[in-house]
mmCIF file of C-alpha atoms in Angstrom:
data_model
loop_
_atom_site.group_PDB
_atom_site.id
_atom_site.type_symbol
_atom_site.label_atom_id
_atom_site.label_comp_id
_atom_site.label_asym_id
_atom_site.label_seq_id
_atom_site.Cartn_x
_atom_site.Cartn_y
_atom_site.Cartn_z
ATOM 1 C CA MET A 631 0.000 0.000 0.000
ATOM 2 C CA ARG A 632 2.798 2.475 0.839
ATOM 3 C CA ARG A 633 4.417 2.038 -2.593
ATOM 4 C CA ILE A 634 1.113 2.522 -4.375
ATOM 5 C CA PHE A 635 0.478 5.762 -2.487
ATOM 6 C CA LEU A 636 3.919 7.202 -3.317
ATOM 7 C CA LEU A 637 3.574 6.777 -7.079
ATOM 8 C CA PRO A 638 0.908 9.496 -7.560
ATOM 9 C CA LEU A 639 2.968 11.875 -5.416
ATOM 10 C CA LEU A 640 6.045 11.363 -7.581
ATOM 11 C CA ALA A 641 4.058 11.923 -10.757
ATOM 12 C CA PHE A 642 2.642 15.176 -9.362
ATOM 13 C CA ALA A 643 6.097 16.464 -8.370
ATOM 14 C CA ALA A 644 7.504 15.745 -11.829
ATOM 15 C CA ALA A 645 4.683 17.665 -13.481
ATOM 16 C CA CYS A 646 5.297 20.721 -11.311
ATOM 17 C CA SER A 647 9.027 20.758 -12.134
ATOM 18 C CA THR A 648 8.512 20.625 -15.969
ATOM 19 C CA PRO A 649 9.096 24.132 -17.502
ATOM 20 C CA ASP A 650 6.273 25.782 -19.441
ATOM 21 C CA THR A 651 8.062 26.124 -22.783
ATOM 22 C CA ARG A 652 5.059 27.833 -24.421
ATOM 23 C CA GLN A 653 5.100 30.676 -21.925
ATOM 24 C CA ALA A 654 8.872 31.192 -22.307
ATOM 25 C CA THR A 655 8.618 31.387 -26.088
ATOM 26 C CA THR A 656 5.893 34.010 -25.916
ATOM 27 C CA THR A 657 7.860 36.126 -23.494
ATOM 28 C CA THR A 658 10.984 36.032 -25.663
ATOM 29 C CA SER A 659 9.019 37.072 -28.730
ATOM 30 C CA THR A 660 7.486 40.013 -26.881
ATOM 31 C CA ALA A 661 10.897 41.180 -25.684
ATOM 32 C CA ASP A 662 12.281 41.095 -29.235
ATOM 33 C CA THR A 663 9.351 43.143 -30.516
ATOM 34 C CA VAL A 664 9.799 45.808 -27.883
ATOM 35 C CA ALA A 665 13.522 46.004 -28.595
ATOM 36 C CA GLN A 666 12.839 46.769 -32.300
ATOM 37 C CA VAL A 667 10.599 49.786 -31.624
ATOM 38 C CA GLU A 668 12.538 53.055 -31.895
ATOM 39 C CA PRO A 669 11.604 56.058 -29.746
ATOM 40 C CA LEU A 670 10.218 59.126 -31.517
ATOM 41 C CA ASP A 671 13.004 61.402 -32.707
ATOM 42 C CA THR A 672 11.658 64.890 -32.137
ATOM 43 C CA THR A 673 14.892 66.455 -33.339
ATOM 44 C CA ARG A 674 14.834 64.801 -36.771
ATOM 45 C CA ALA A 675 14.131 67.213 -39.628
ATOM 46 C CA SER A 676 10.810 66.656 -41.317
ATOM 47 C CA ALA A 677 10.757 65.596 -44.964
ATOM 48 C CA THR A 678 10.695 68.426 -47.507
ATOM 49 C CA SER A 679 7.253 68.849 -49.010
ATOM 50 C CA ALA A 680 6.636 69.492 -52.678
ATOM 51 C CA GLN A 681 6.164 73.216 -52.089
ATOM 52 C CA SER A 682 8.293 73.957 -49.027
ATOM 53 C CA ASP A 683 11.231 75.171 -51.124
ATOM 54 C CA THR A 684 9.180 77.567 -53.245
ATOM 55 C CA LEU A 685 10.820 80.996 -53.082
ATOM 56 C CA LYS A 686 8.643 83.136 -55.349
ATOM 57 C CA THR A 687 5.708 82.619 -57.692
ATOM 58 C CA VAL A 688 4.353 85.030 -60.296
ATOM 59 C CA THR A 689 1.163 84.315 -62.258
ATOM 60 C CA LYS A 690 -0.866 86.082 -64.915
ATOM 61 C CA ARG A 691 -4.032 85.206 -66.813
ATOM 62 C CA HIS A 692 -3.919 86.079 -70.508
ATOM 63 C CA VAL A 693 -5.519 84.857 -73.702
ATOM 64 C CA PHE A 694 -3.140 82.537 -75.522
ATOM 65 C CA SER A 695 -4.235 79.068 -76.647
ATOM 66 C CA ASN A 696 -7.943 79.861 -76.769
ATOM 67 C CA PRO A 697 -9.344 83.278 -77.725
ATOM 68 C CA GLY A 698 -12.384 82.638 -75.558
ATOM 69 C CA ALA A 699 -10.656 81.551 -72.349
ATOM 70 C CA PRO A 700 -7.439 82.928 -70.819
ATOM 71 C CA ASP A 701 -4.506 80.692 -69.977
ATOM 72 C CA VAL A 702 -2.518 80.875 -66.751
ATOM 73 C CA PHE A 703 1.111 81.933 -67.164
ATOM 74 C CA LYS A 704 3.232 81.016 -64.155
ATOM 75 C CA LEU A 705 6.880 81.482 -63.205
ATOM 76 C CA GLU A 706 7.865 79.654 -60.031
ATOM 77 C CA MET A 707 11.302 79.822 -58.427
ATOM 78 C CA ARG A 708 12.320 76.939 -56.171
ATOM 79 C CA GLY A 709 15.534 76.098 -54.352
ATOM 80 C CA LYS A 710 17.648 77.225 -51.417
ATOM 81 C CA ASP A 711 17.799 80.889 -52.420
ATOM 82 C CA ILE A 712 16.868 83.221 -55.260
ATOM 83 C CA LEU A 713 20.391 83.416 -56.706
ATOM 84 C CA THR A 714 20.863 79.636 -57.061
ATOM 85 C CA GLY A 715 17.298 78.440 -57.580
ATOM 86 C CA LYS A 716 15.558 77.034 -60.645
ATOM 87 C CA ALA A 717 12.509 78.675 -62.180
ATOM 88 C CA THR A 718 9.778 76.765 -63.973
ATOM 89 C CA PHE A 719 7.851 78.679 -66.631
ATOM 90 C CA THR A 720 4.520 77.091 -67.522
ATOM 91 C CA VAL A 721 1.428 77.959 -69.531
ATOM 92 C CA THR A 722 -1.756 76.141 -68.533
ATOM 93 C CA ASP A 723 -4.962 76.300 -70.550
ATOM 94 C CA ALA A 724 -8.480 76.739 -69.180
ATOM 95 C CA SER A 725 -8.991 72.961 -68.903
ATOM 96 C CA GLY A 726 -5.932 72.580 -66.670
ATOM 97 C CA GLN A 727 -3.655 71.138 -69.353
ATOM 98 C CA VAL A 728 -0.052 72.370 -69.305
ATOM 99 C CA VAL A 729 0.640 73.363 -72.914
ATOM 100 C CA PHE A 730 4.138 74.762 -72.372
ATOM 101 C CA ARG A 731 6.926 74.204 -69.858
ATOM 102 C CA GLU A 732 10.496 75.500 -69.699
ATOM 103 C CA MET A 733 13.125 75.426 -66.976
ATOM 104 C CA LEU A 734 15.178 78.559 -66.335
ATOM 105 C CA ALA A 735 18.168 78.958 -64.045
ATOM 106 C CA ALA A 736 18.474 81.963 -61.760
ATOM 107 C CA GLU A 737 21.407 83.045 -63.927
ATOM 108 C CA ASP A 738 19.073 83.262 -66.925
ATOM 109 C CA LEU A 739 17.103 85.943 -65.119
ATOM 110 C CA GLU A 740 20.102 87.741 -63.623
ATOM 111 C CA ALA A 741 22.442 87.963 -66.622
ATOM 112 C CA ALA A 742 20.907 91.111 -68.155
ATOM 113 C CA MET A 743 21.645 93.007 -64.949
ATOM 114 C CA VAL A 744 25.050 93.826 -66.413
ATOM 115 C CA TYR A 745 23.415 96.414 -68.672
ATOM 116 C CA GLU A 746 22.016 98.288 -65.683
ATOM 117 C CA MET A 747 25.012 98.191 -63.358
ATOM 118 C CA LYS A 748 26.723 101.488 -62.578
ATOM 119 C CA THR A 749 29.594 99.807 -60.714
ATOM 120 C CA PRO A 750 31.824 96.844 -61.647
ATOM 121 C CA THR A 751 30.238 94.566 -59.067
ATOM 122 C CA ALA A 752 26.914 94.156 -57.303
ATOM 123 C CA THR A 753 26.085 92.934 -53.832
ATOM 124 C CA ALA A 754 24.110 89.772 -53.238
ATOM 125 C CA ALA A 755 21.174 91.868 -52.063
ATOM 126 C CA GLU A 756 21.249 93.935 -55.256
ATOM 127 C CA ARG A 757 21.427 90.812 -57.419
ATOM 128 C CA GLU A 758 18.533 89.192 -55.581
ATOM 129 C CA ALA A 759 16.445 92.340 -55.895
ATOM 130 C CA TYR A 760 17.089 92.367 -59.640
ATOM 131 C CA VAL A 761 16.043 88.716 -60.087
ATOM 132 C CA ARG A 762 12.861 89.356 -58.119
ATOM 133 C CA ARG A 763 12.109 92.391 -60.290
ATOM 134 C CA ARG A 764 12.706 90.365 -63.424
ATOM 135 C CA MET A 765 10.187 87.807 -62.205
ATOM 136 C CA ASP A 766 7.648 90.502 -61.368
ATOM 137 C CA GLU A 767 7.990 91.958 -64.877
ATOM 138 C CA PHE A 768 8.192 88.625 -66.707
ATOM 139 C CA PHE A 769 4.532 88.705 -67.745
ATOM 140 C CA ALA A 770 4.263 92.437 -68.417
ATOM 141 C CA ASP A 771 1.583 93.382 -70.943
ATOM 142 C CA LYS A 772 4.240 94.620 -73.370
ATOM 143 C CA ASN A 773 5.508 91.047 -73.729
ATOM 144 C CA PHE A 774 2.247 89.903 -75.313
ATOM 145 C CA GLN A 775 1.743 90.676 -78.985
ATOM 146 C CA LYS A 776 -1.365 90.425 -81.148
ATOM 147 C CA PRO A 777 -1.380 89.258 -83.859
ATOM 148 C CA ALA A 778 1.395 86.757 -83.295
ATOM 149 C CA LEU A 779 2.640 87.299 -86.867
ATOM 150 C CA THR A 780 2.169 90.420 -88.934
ATOM 151 C CA ALA A 781 1.640 90.432 -92.680
ATOM 152 C CA LYS A 782 5.241 91.511 -93.273
ATOM 153 C CA ALA A 783 6.697 88.523 -91.407
ATOM 154 C CA THR A 784 8.855 86.247 -93.562
ATOM 155 C CA TYR A 785 9.226 82.528 -93.108
ATOM 156 C CA PRO A 786 12.540 81.659 -91.403
ATOM 157 C CA THR A 787 15.151 80.027 -93.569
ATOM 158 C CA ASP A 788 16.149 77.575 -90.839
ATOM 159 C CA ASN A 789 12.692 75.958 -90.860
ATOM 160 C CA SER A 790 12.525 76.325 -87.082
ATOM 161 C CA ILE A 791 8.735 76.290 -87.259
ATOM 162 C CA PRO A 792 6.607 73.991 -89.461
ATOM 163 C CA ARG A 793 5.420 75.797 -92.577
ATOM 164 C CA VAL A 794 1.841 74.671 -91.931
ATOM 165 C CA ALA A 795 1.881 76.257 -88.465
ATOM 166 C CA TRP A 796 3.432 79.454 -89.859
ATOM 167 C CA ASP A 797 0.827 79.855 -92.590
ATOM 168 C CA ASP A 798 -1.947 79.099 -90.116
ATOM 169 C CA LEU A 799 -0.773 81.837 -87.726
ATOM 170 C CA LEU A 800 -0.548 84.352 -90.564
ATOM 171 C CA LYS A 801 -4.259 83.828 -91.171
ATOM 172 C CA ARG A 802 -5.209 84.379 -87.524
ATOM 173 C CA PRO A 803 -5.335 88.051 -86.475
ATOM 174 C CA ASP A 804 -6.457 86.981 -83.005
ATOM 175 C CA ALA A 805 -3.376 84.793 -82.394
ATOM 176 C CA VAL A 806 -1.226 85.942 -79.464
ATOM 177 C CA SER A 807 2.507 85.566 -79.000
ATOM 178 C CA PHE A 808 4.535 85.941 -75.813
ATOM 179 C CA SER A 809 8.177 87.045 -75.670
ATOM 180 C CA TYR A 810 10.654 86.707 -72.807
ATOM 181 C CA LEU A 811 14.339 87.334 -72.268
ATOM 182 C CA VAL A 812 16.710 84.525 -71.308
ATOM 183 C CA GLY A 813 20.263 85.407 -70.377
ATOM 184 C CA LYS A 814 21.667 88.691 -71.686
ATOM 185 C CA GLU A 815 20.230 88.860 -75.192
ATOM 186 C CA ASP A 816 18.320 85.670 -75.995
ATOM 187 C CA ARG A 817 14.800 86.972 -76.508
ATOM 188 C CA ARG A 818 12.447 84.083 -77.188
ATOM 189 C CA ARG A 819 8.921 84.180 -78.580
ATOM 190 C CA ILE A 820 6.215 81.547 -78.445
ATOM 191 C CA ALA A 821 2.677 81.226 -79.797
ATOM 192 C CA TRP A 822 -0.054 78.634 -79.834
ATOM 193 C CA SER A 823 -0.629 76.962 -83.193
ATOM 194 C CA PRO A 824 -4.251 75.779 -83.504
ATOM 195 C CA GLY A 825 -3.330 73.762 -86.583
ATOM 196 C CA ALA A 826 -0.446 71.914 -84.916
ATOM 197 C CA LYS A 827 -2.253 71.943 -81.546
ATOM 198 C CA GLN A 828 0.930 72.888 -79.732
ATOM 199 C CA VAL A 829 3.135 75.799 -78.759
ATOM 200 C CA VAL A 830 5.658 76.804 -81.439
ATOM 201 C CA HIS A 831 8.728 79.012 -81.233
ATOM 202 C CA LEU A 832 8.676 82.066 -83.457
ATOM 203 C CA PRO A 833 11.880 83.521 -84.884
ATOM 204 C CA GLY A 834 13.181 86.871 -83.737
ATOM 205 C CA PHE A 835 11.352 89.548 -81.778
ATOM 206 C CA GLY A 836 8.835 91.811 -83.373
ATOM 207 C CA SER A 837 8.426 89.785 -86.577
#
């Protein structure tokens, strides 16, 4: 009888001494997860948004691609500062479609300052003020011309514009061109060609 009574006690003691491996595994997994979580870094610089580096924007509404609805002309300078930034020149029609886009460096807007300087050099503040003025005057009314081509205009010998687009513009007294200066003396002129359904570059200024 004494041996029979001791057997259940031994079995019970063995069960109590067996480790709970399931509980240990769960605890280890939880510890690893906690170790992988990084604390919030409140000193870390936030990511730069699409518009956070915009330095200056100039816009103007003017008839261009559609005589019945004005387009939006926009010049937007982005970068670290005005003197090293990049300007994007766009023309967007009434439906929201960008019909023209050109990238300009800050130097393209500053270069003509040499013709206005009264001293050999200019300060950074003077240069920045000039670039800002150039942007403000970029879409001046005098830069828009109607018609885009006058009757005396002659077709360029370098074929820089399709002949079909040229002839089409000659027949449209309501066509509008826009001119702008790049660098010191590169005066460019663009117009919308209804026939080609795109913006074309016109030769020379005042043709």
